Short mmCIF file of C-alpha atoms in Angstrom, two decimals:
data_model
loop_
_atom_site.label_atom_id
_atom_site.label_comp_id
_atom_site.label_asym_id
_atom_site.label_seq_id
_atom_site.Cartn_x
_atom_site.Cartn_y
_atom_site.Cartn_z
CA UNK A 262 29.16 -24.24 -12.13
CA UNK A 263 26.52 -21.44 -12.55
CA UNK A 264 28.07 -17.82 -11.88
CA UNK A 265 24.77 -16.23 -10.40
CA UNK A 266 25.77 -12.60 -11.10
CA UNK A 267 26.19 -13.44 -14.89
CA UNK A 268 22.91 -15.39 -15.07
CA UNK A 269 21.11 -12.65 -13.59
CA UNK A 270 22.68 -10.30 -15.68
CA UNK A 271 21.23 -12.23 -18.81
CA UNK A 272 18.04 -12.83 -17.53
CA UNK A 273 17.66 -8.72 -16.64
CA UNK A 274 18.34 -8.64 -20.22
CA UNK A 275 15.85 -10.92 -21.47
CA UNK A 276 13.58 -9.26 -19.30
CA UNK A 277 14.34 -5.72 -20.85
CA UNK A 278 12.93 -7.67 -24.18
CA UNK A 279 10.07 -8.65 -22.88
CA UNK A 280 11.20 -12.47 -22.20
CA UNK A 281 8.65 -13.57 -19.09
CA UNK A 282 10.72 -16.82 -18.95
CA UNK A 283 13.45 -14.56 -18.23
CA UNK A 284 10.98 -12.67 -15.30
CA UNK A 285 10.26 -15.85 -14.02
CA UNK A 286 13.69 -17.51 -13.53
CA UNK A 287 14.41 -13.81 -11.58
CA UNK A 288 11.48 -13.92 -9.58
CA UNK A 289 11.82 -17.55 -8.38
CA UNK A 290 15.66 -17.24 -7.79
CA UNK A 291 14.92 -13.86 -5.66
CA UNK A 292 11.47 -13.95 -4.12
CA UNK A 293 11.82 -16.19 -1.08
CA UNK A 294 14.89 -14.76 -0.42
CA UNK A 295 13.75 -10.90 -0.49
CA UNK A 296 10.38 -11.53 1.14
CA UNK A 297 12.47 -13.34 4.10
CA UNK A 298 14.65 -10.12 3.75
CA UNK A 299 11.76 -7.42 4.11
CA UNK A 300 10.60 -10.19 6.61
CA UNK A 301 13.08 -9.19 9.07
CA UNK A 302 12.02 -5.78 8.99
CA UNK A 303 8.30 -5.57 8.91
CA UNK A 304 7.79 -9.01 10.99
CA UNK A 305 4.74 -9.18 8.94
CA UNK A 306 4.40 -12.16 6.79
CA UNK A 307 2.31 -10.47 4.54
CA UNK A 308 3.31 -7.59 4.34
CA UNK A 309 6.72 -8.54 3.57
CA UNK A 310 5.29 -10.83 0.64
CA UNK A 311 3.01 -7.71 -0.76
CA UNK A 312 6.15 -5.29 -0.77
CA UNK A 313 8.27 -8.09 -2.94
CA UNK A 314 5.61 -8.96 -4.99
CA UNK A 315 4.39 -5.05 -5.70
CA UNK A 316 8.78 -4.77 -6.34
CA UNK A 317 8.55 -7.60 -9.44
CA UNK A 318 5.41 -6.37 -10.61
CA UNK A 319 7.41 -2.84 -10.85
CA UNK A 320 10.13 -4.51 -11.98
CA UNK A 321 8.26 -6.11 -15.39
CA UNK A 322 6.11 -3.08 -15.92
CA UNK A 323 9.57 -0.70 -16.00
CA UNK A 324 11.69 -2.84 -17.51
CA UNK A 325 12.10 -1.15 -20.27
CA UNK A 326 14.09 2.02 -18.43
CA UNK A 327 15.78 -0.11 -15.84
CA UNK A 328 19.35 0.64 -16.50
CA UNK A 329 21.55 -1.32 -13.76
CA UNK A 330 25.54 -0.36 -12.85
CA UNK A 331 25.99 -3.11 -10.12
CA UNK A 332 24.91 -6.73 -9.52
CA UNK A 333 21.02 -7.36 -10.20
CA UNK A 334 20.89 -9.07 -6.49
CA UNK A 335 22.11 -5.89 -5.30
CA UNK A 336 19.57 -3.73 -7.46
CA UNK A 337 16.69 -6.05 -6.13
CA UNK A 338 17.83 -5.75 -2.08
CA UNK A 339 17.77 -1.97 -2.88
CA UNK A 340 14.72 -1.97 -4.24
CA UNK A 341 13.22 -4.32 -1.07
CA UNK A 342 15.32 -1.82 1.50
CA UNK A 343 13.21 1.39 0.19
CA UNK A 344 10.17 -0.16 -0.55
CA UNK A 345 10.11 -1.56 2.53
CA UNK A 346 10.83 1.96 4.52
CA UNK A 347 8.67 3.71 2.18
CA UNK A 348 5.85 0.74 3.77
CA UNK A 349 6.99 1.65 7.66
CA UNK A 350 6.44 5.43 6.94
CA UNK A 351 2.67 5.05 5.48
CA UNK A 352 1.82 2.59 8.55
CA UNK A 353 3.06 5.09 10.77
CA UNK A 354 1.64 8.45 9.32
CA UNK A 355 -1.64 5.99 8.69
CA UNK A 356 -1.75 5.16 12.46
CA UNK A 357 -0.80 8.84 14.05
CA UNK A 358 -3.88 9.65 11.71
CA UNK A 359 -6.24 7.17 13.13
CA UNK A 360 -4.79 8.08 16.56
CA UNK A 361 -5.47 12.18 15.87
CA UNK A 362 -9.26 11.49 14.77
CA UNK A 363 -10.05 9.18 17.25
CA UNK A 364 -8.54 10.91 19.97
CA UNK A 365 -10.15 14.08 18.70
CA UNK A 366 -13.00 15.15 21.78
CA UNK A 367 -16.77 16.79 20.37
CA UNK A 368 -19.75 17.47 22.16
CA UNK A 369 -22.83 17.79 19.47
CA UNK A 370 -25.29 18.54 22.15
CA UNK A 371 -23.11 21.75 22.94
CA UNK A 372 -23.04 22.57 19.50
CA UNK A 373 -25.94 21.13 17.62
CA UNK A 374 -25.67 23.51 14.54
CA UNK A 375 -21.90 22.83 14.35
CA UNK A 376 -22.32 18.65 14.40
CA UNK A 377 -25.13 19.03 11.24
CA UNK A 378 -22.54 21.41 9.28
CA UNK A 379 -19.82 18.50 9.86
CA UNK A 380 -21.88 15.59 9.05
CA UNK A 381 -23.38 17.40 5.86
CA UNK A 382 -19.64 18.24 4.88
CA UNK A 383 -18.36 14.93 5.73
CA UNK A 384 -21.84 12.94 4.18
CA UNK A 385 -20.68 15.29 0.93
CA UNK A 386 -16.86 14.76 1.47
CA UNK A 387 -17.15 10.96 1.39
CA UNK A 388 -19.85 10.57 -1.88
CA UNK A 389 -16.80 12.30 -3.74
CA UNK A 390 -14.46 9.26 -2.77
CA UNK A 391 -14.66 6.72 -5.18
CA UNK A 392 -16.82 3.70 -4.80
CA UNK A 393 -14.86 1.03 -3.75
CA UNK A 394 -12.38 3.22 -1.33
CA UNK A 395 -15.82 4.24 0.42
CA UNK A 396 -17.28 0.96 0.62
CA UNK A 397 -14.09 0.39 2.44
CA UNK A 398 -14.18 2.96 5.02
CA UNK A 399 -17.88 2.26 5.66
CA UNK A 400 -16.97 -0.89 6.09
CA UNK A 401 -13.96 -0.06 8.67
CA UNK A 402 -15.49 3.22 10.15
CA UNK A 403 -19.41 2.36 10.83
CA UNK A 404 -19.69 -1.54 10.55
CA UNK A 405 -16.70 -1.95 12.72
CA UNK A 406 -15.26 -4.70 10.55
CA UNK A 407 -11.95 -5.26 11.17
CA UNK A 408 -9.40 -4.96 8.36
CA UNK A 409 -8.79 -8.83 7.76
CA UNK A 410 -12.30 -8.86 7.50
CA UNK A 411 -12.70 -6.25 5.34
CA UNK A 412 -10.11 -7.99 2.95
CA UNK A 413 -11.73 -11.36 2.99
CA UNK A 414 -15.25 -10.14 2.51
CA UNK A 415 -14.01 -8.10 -1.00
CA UNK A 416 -11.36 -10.82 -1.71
CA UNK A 417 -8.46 -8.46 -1.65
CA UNK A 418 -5.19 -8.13 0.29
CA UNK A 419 -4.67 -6.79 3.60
CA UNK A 420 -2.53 -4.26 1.98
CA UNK A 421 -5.13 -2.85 -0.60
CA UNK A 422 -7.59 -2.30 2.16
CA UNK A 423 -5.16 -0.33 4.75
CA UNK A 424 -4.18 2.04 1.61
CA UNK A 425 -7.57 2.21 0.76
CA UNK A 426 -8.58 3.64 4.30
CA UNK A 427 -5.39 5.61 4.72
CA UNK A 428 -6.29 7.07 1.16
CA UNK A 429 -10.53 7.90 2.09
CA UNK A 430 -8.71 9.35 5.35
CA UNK A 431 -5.97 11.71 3.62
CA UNK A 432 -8.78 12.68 0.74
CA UNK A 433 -11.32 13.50 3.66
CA UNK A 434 -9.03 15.50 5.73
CA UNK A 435 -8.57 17.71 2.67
CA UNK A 436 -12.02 17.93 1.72
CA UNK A 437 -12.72 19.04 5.07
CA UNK A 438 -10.11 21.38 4.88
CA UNK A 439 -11.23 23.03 1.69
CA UNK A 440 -14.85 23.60 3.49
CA UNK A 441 -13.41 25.15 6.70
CA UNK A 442 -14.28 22.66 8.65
#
């Protein structure tokens, strides 16, 4: 009979020399099993398999410093726990975000000087975001695509394309910021 701990324990070592078979065997042992962990969570099906699959994909490209004292099961559901709150806290600061710019009340006939000022700022703010983050927010903010839509149209996750907005948002808040405005 297999002792799991030992296996894993030789296989984190393989790993550590660059042995892909070794990845592999860990990753198919542990992936169902954390994703239906983080699962239980996020309730997001997706989400759940992006945060295990962005924890392997960690996993190989740090192997070489990974030192673990415990079990490797118990290193991986460690590794899913904060990953996993690290997620929760960028949906929520990502939402109160949305919520505090769409919430926030301007009148550009009162102040037509004002509403030119912002645009040119804002116009100027988002040409220094890189090209594919404000394709995305174009995409979100003026076409009104929703984010599943967004994802399929540029073929990439659902994930890539709320970080992407939550990113444009964060670096236009700043930008803004620097101009006074």
């Amino acid at each position: 009979m297999e002792n799991t701990a030992e296996t894993d324990a030789l296989w984190m070592e393989g790993i550590k020399k660059d042995s892909y078979i070794s990845y592999n065997n860990l990753f198919v042992r542990y992936y169902q099993p954390l994703c239906q962990f983080v699962y239980g969570v996020t309730a997001s099906r997706p989400d759940a398999e992006d945060i295990v699959q962005e924890l392997f994909l960690h996993l190989w490209h740090h192997r070489k410093n990974i030192e673990i004292t415990g079990s490797v099961s118990g290193y991986l559901y460690k590794m899913a726990k904060n990953r996993t709150l690290n997620h929760i806290r960028k949906e929520t600061s990502y939402k109160m975000l949305l919520e505090r710019l769409e919430t926030t009340p301007y009148d550009e006939e009162e102040h037509p000087m004002e509403a030119y000022e912002f645009r040119t700022a804002l116009y100027d703010c988002m040409n220094r975001l890189p090209a594919r983050s404000r394709e995305i927010l174009l995409l979100d903010r003026m076409k009104g695509l929703k984010q599943k839509e967004i994802a399929e149209r540029l073929s990439i996750s659902l994930k890539t394309v709320k970080n992407q907005i939550w990113m444009s948002l964060q670096k236009l808040k700043l930008c803004l910021e620097h101009k006074g405005i």
